[in-house]
Amino acid sequence: MTAKTPFRICVLGAGGFIGSHLVPALLRETNADIEAVDIDLHKLECHDLRLHKVKGTVRDLDLMGAVTDRCDLVISLTALCNPSLYNTRPLDVIDASYTDLVPLCHRCCDRGRRLIHFSTCEVYGRMAIDSSGERTETMMEGQTSLMLGPMDRERWTYACAKQLLERRIWALGKHHGLQFTIIRPFNVIGPRMDFVSGVDGEGLPRVLACFMGALMVGEPLRLVEGGSHRRTFVGIDDFIQAIVKVVKRPDACAQKILNIGNPENEVSIAELAELISAAYVRQVTGATLAGTQEVTAAEFYGEGYDDSVARIPDISRAMELLDWRPKTSLIDALPPIIDDYVSRYASVLAQSRR
Ligand code: UGA
């Protein structure tokens, strides 16, 4: 470890998908003590003398005061990041993405703590456009305009709140000395992702969890607007490797915004449905497929939904600053996810259908 490596790190939202992968990696790859904070820590199964699990929320100002006193680095991961919530619980989404985190950012600034904040690729909005409104292929941190939809498309409450927090952090950095790095993840996938509806959560999770839920009960995979929208998916191991490097390179990453994703893994959602169906049949004995079914966005998500039509990150900044590049293909990323869903849910789902 270099002298700059922090010795006590607070991970807020440590019990979520990304947190449950990041905390063990930080224990492995640094000497730091970790304070892992979340209301639900059941996904974080690891134990270590350097790991301190704390049940709590970012809304608890006393707790936030205490962790920013104790820790050199704060990593903030908390979010309500399922698109089905953006138009059904917009006020909660705005609070979770912005209001609740403002005091934390100021505390980090006042106490001279470094902040690594997880924002979102959603801030780029519907599509990649440059400053004159021309479409570009990739989304670039320093050049792409941020294009959100009109007010009645409540989808964009999340992106707008996330963008405002980014702007606040940026201003705290530029005018008040906060040392920060902002991460914009592009569709991270891996084991321990979202819930399955009706088992350990209600409503709609993100696309891979929707597809796995349907595959395990033999229902068709639903393709919103024909599955024409495009995404790039990055495997969790590649993603975590980049974040550990951000932690270890405070000077190089200071006051930077970084796209972290895998532009090579670009597919339409219809193609993703084909890939995961084929992998599922290869992997799960006796599996049968029910095909796909097209649905409109209004049927699936309700009024006020909107979408990013395509989202490809330019990752040259991250590659240069971190000496990193993602390696896992989409085909290779899917089997561990299928295993994880099948081991966690298949028997519960089978019982509930008896
Ligand atoms: C979401 C969040 O809004 C982002 O903040 C986050 O960065 C991102 O996930 C992520 O996973 O990193 P989005 O990609 O729109 O963004 O989330 P999904 O719910 O996974 O949807 C992807 C696409 O699949 C959308 O076009 C959606 O309409 C479609 N979809 C979803 C289907 O066609 N069928 C489904 O069953 C579910």
Tab-separated table of N, CA, C and O and ligand atoms in Angstrom, residues 81-83 86 120-122 155 158 185-188 205-208 210-211 222-224 227 229 231 269 300-301 305 307-308 311, ligand 1:
chain	number	residue	atom	x	y	z
A	81	CYS	N	-32.339	2.601	-7.600
A	81	CYS	CA	-31.904	2.698	-9.002
A	81	CYS	C	-32.660	1.771	-9.958
A	81	CYS	O	-32.147	1.442	-11.016
A	82	ASN	N	-33.869	1.382	-9.610
A	82	ASN	CA	-34.680	0.617	-10.564
A	82	ASN	C	-35.608	1.558	-11.329
A	82	ASN	O	-36.415	2.255	-10.713
A	83	PRO	N	-35.525	1.549	-12.666
A	83	PRO	CA	-36.340	2.495	-13.442
A	83	PRO	C	-37.834	2.426	-13.136
A	83	PRO	O	-38.539	3.425	-13.285
A	86	TYR	N	-38.897	5.233	-10.892
A	86	TYR	CA	-38.691	6.649	-11.214
A	86	TYR	C	-40.010	7.376	-11.482
A	86	TYR	O	-40.130	8.557	-11.176
A	120	THR	N	-24.496	7.849	-11.985
A	120	THR	CA	-25.132	6.927	-12.930
A	120	THR	C	-24.909	7.364	-14.369
A	120	THR	O	-24.827	8.564	-14.656
A	121	CYS	N	-24.895	6.377	-15.268
A	121	CYS	CA	-24.865	6.690	-16.704
A	121	CYS	C	-26.172	7.357	-17.137
A	121	CYS	O	-26.245	7.964	-18.209
A	122	GLU	N	-27.226	7.241	-16.306
A	122	GLU	CA	-28.507	7.875	-16.653
A	122	GLU	C	-28.380	9.390	-16.802
A	122	GLU	O	-29.214	10.022	-17.440
A	155	ARG	N	-39.486	9.417	-15.732
A	155	ARG	CA	-38.252	8.630	-15.803
A	155	ARG	C	-37.039	9.459	-15.400
A	155	ARG	O	-36.103	8.978	-14.768
A	158	TYR	N	-34.804	10.658	-11.689
A	158	TYR	CA	-33.595	10.038	-11.142
A	158	TYR	C	-32.345	10.690	-11.733
A	158	TYR	O	-31.455	11.144	-11.011
A	185	PRO	N	-21.475	4.341	-13.410
A	185	PRO	CA	-21.508	2.940	-13.851
A	185	PRO	C	-22.462	2.757	-15.032
A	185	PRO	O	-23.527	3.367	-15.073
A	186	PHE	N	-22.037	1.887	-15.966
A	186	PHE	CA	-22.891	1.559	-17.124
A	186	PHE	C	-23.323	0.102	-17.022
A	186	PHE	O	-22.605	-0.805	-17.415
A	187	ASN	N	-24.504	-0.139	-16.479
A	187	ASN	CA	-25.135	-1.461	-16.415
A	187	ASN	C	-24.182	-2.564	-15.955
A	187	ASN	O	-23.732	-3.396	-16.744
A	188	VAL	N	-23.903	-2.532	-14.672
A	188	VAL	CA	-23.044	-3.545	-14.044
A	188	VAL	C	-23.880	-4.800	-13.789
A	188	VAL	O	-25.008	-4.703	-13.294
A	205	PRO	N	-37.760	-5.429	-11.012
A	205	PRO	CA	-36.314	-5.189	-10.908
A	205	PRO	C	-35.761	-4.787	-12.277
A	205	PRO	O	-36.516	-4.557	-13.223
A	206	ARG	N	-34.427	-4.724	-12.377
A	206	ARG	CA	-33.839	-4.391	-13.681
A	206	ARG	C	-33.862	-5.601	-14.612
A	206	ARG	O	-34.214	-6.700	-14.221
A	207	VAL	N	-33.429	-5.368	-15.847
A	207	VAL	CA	-33.782	-6.293	-16.927
A	207	VAL	C	-33.295	-7.728	-16.698
A	207	VAL	O	-34.057	-8.679	-16.911
A	208	LEU	N	-32.071	-7.912	-16.254
A	208	LEU	CA	-31.593	-9.299	-16.118
A	208	LEU	C	-32.368	-10.059	-15.050
A	208	LEU	O	-32.649	-11.252	-15.201
A	210	CYS	N	-35.496	-9.419	-14.245
A	210	CYS	CA	-36.814	-9.700	-14.863
A	210	CYS	C	-36.705	-10.955	-15.726
A	210	CYS	O	-37.560	-11.850	-15.668
A	211	PHE	N	-35.650	-11.011	-16.539
A	211	PHE	CA	-35.488	-12.160	-17.446
A	211	PHE	C	-35.267	-13.446	-16.654
A	211	PHE	O	-35.853	-14.489	-16.960
A	222	ARG	N	-40.328	-10.507	-21.322
A	222	ARG	CA	-41.059	-9.376	-21.892
A	222	ARG	C	-40.090	-8.330	-22.455
A	222	ARG	O	-39.160	-7.906	-21.766
A	223	LEU	N	-40.330	-7.958	-23.703
A	223	LEU	CA	-39.461	-6.996	-24.393
A	223	LEU	C	-40.197	-5.673	-24.518
A	223	LEU	O	-41.168	-5.563	-25.289
A	224	VAL	N	-39.730	-4.695	-23.756
A	224	VAL	CA	-40.360	-3.379	-23.778
A	224	VAL	C	-40.076	-2.717	-25.136
A	224	VAL	O	-38.912	-2.628	-25.543
A	227	GLY	N	-37.816	-4.534	-27.394
A	227	GLY	CA	-36.418	-4.802	-26.981
A	227	GLY	C	-35.410	-4.125	-27.887
A	227	GLY	O	-34.281	-4.591	-28.032
A	229	HIS	N	-34.070	-1.111	-27.510
A	229	HIS	CA	-33.101	-0.230	-26.845
A	229	HIS	C	-31.795	-0.972	-26.584
A	229	HIS	O	-31.789	-2.177	-26.378
A	231	ARG	N	-27.946	-1.412	-24.728
A	231	ARG	CA	-27.160	-1.175	-23.515
A	231	ARG	C	-25.793	-1.853	-23.680
A	231	ARG	O	-25.639	-2.788	-24.462
A	269	ILE	N	-31.789	-5.099	-26.178
A	269	ILE	CA	-32.397	-5.908	-25.118
A	269	ILE	C	-32.977	-7.202	-25.714
A	269	ILE	O	-32.959	-8.248	-25.076
A	300	PHE	N	-45.897	-1.801	-19.349
A	300	PHE	CA	-44.902	-2.412	-18.459
A	300	PHE	C	-44.606	-1.523	-17.244
A	300	PHE	O	-44.577	-1.992	-16.112
A	301	TYR	N	-44.382	-0.245	-17.511
A	301	TYR	CA	-43.950	0.654	-16.432
A	301	TYR	C	-45.019	1.643	-15.995
A	301	TYR	O	-44.851	2.315	-14.984
A	305	TYR	N	-43.099	6.866	-18.221
A	305	TYR	CA	-41.827	6.196	-18.481
A	305	TYR	C	-41.203	6.789	-19.744
A	305	TYR	O	-41.884	7.326	-20.611
A	307	ASP	N	-37.025	6.391	-21.967
A	307	ASP	CA	-35.884	5.478	-21.940
A	307	ASP	C	-34.663	6.099	-22.607
A	307	ASP	O	-34.784	7.000	-23.437
A	308	SER	N	-33.520	5.571	-22.255
A	308	SER	CA	-32.290	5.856	-23.004
A	308	SER	C	-32.296	4.898	-24.178
A	308	SER	O	-32.371	3.682	-23.969
A	311	ARG	N	-26.734	3.380	-24.961
A	311	ARG	CA	-25.838	3.916	-23.939
A	311	ARG	C	-24.497	3.221	-24.045
A	311	ARG	O	-24.317	2.118	-23.585
B	1	UGA	C1	-30.929	1.289	-14.851
B	1	UGA	C2	-30.701	2.485	-13.928
B	1	UGA	O1	-31.615	3.496	-14.185
B	1	UGA	C3	-29.326	3.041	-14.038
B	1	UGA	O2	-29.109	4.036	-13.076
B	1	UGA	C4	-28.319	2.004	-13.815
B	1	UGA	O3	-27.047	2.557	-14.032
B	1	UGA	C5	-28.558	0.863	-14.763
B	1	UGA	O4	-29.892	0.365	-14.657
B	1	UGA	C6	-27.617	-0.257	-14.448
B	1	UGA	O5	-28.022	-1.395	-14.312
B	1	UGA	O6	-26.432	0.041	-14.318
B	1	UGA	P1	-31.642	0.732	-17.344
B	1	UGA	O7	-30.505	0.245	-18.170
B	1	UGA	O8	-32.700	1.435	-18.101
B	1	UGA	O9	-31.039	1.674	-16.190
B	1	UGA	O10	-32.305	-0.463	-16.516
B	1	UGA	P2	-33.075	-1.822	-16.855
B	1	UGA	O11	-34.288	-1.847	-15.986
B	1	UGA	O12	-32.130	-2.940	-16.686
B	1	UGA	O13	-33.587	-1.703	-18.357
B	1	UGA	C7	-32.785	-1.906	-19.493
B	1	UGA	C8	-33.674	-1.967	-20.713
B	1	UGA	O14	-34.389	-3.212	-20.691
B	1	UGA	C9	-34.726	-0.876	-20.822
B	1	UGA	O15	-34.832	-0.479	-22.162
B	1	UGA	C10	-36.013	-1.575	-20.394
B	1	UGA	O16	-37.170	-1.001	-20.947
B	1	UGA	C11	-35.778	-2.979	-20.903
B	1	UGA	N1	-36.513	-4.082	-20.202
B	1	UGA	C12	-36.474	-4.176	-18.842
B	1	UGA	C13	-37.197	-5.030	-20.952
B	1	UGA	O17	-37.274	-4.959	-22.191
B	1	UGA	N2	-37.805	-6.075	-20.306
B	1	UGA	C14	-37.769	-6.216	-18.958
B	1	UGA	O18	-38.336	-7.206	-18.437
B	1	UGA	C15	-37.079	-5.233	-18.194
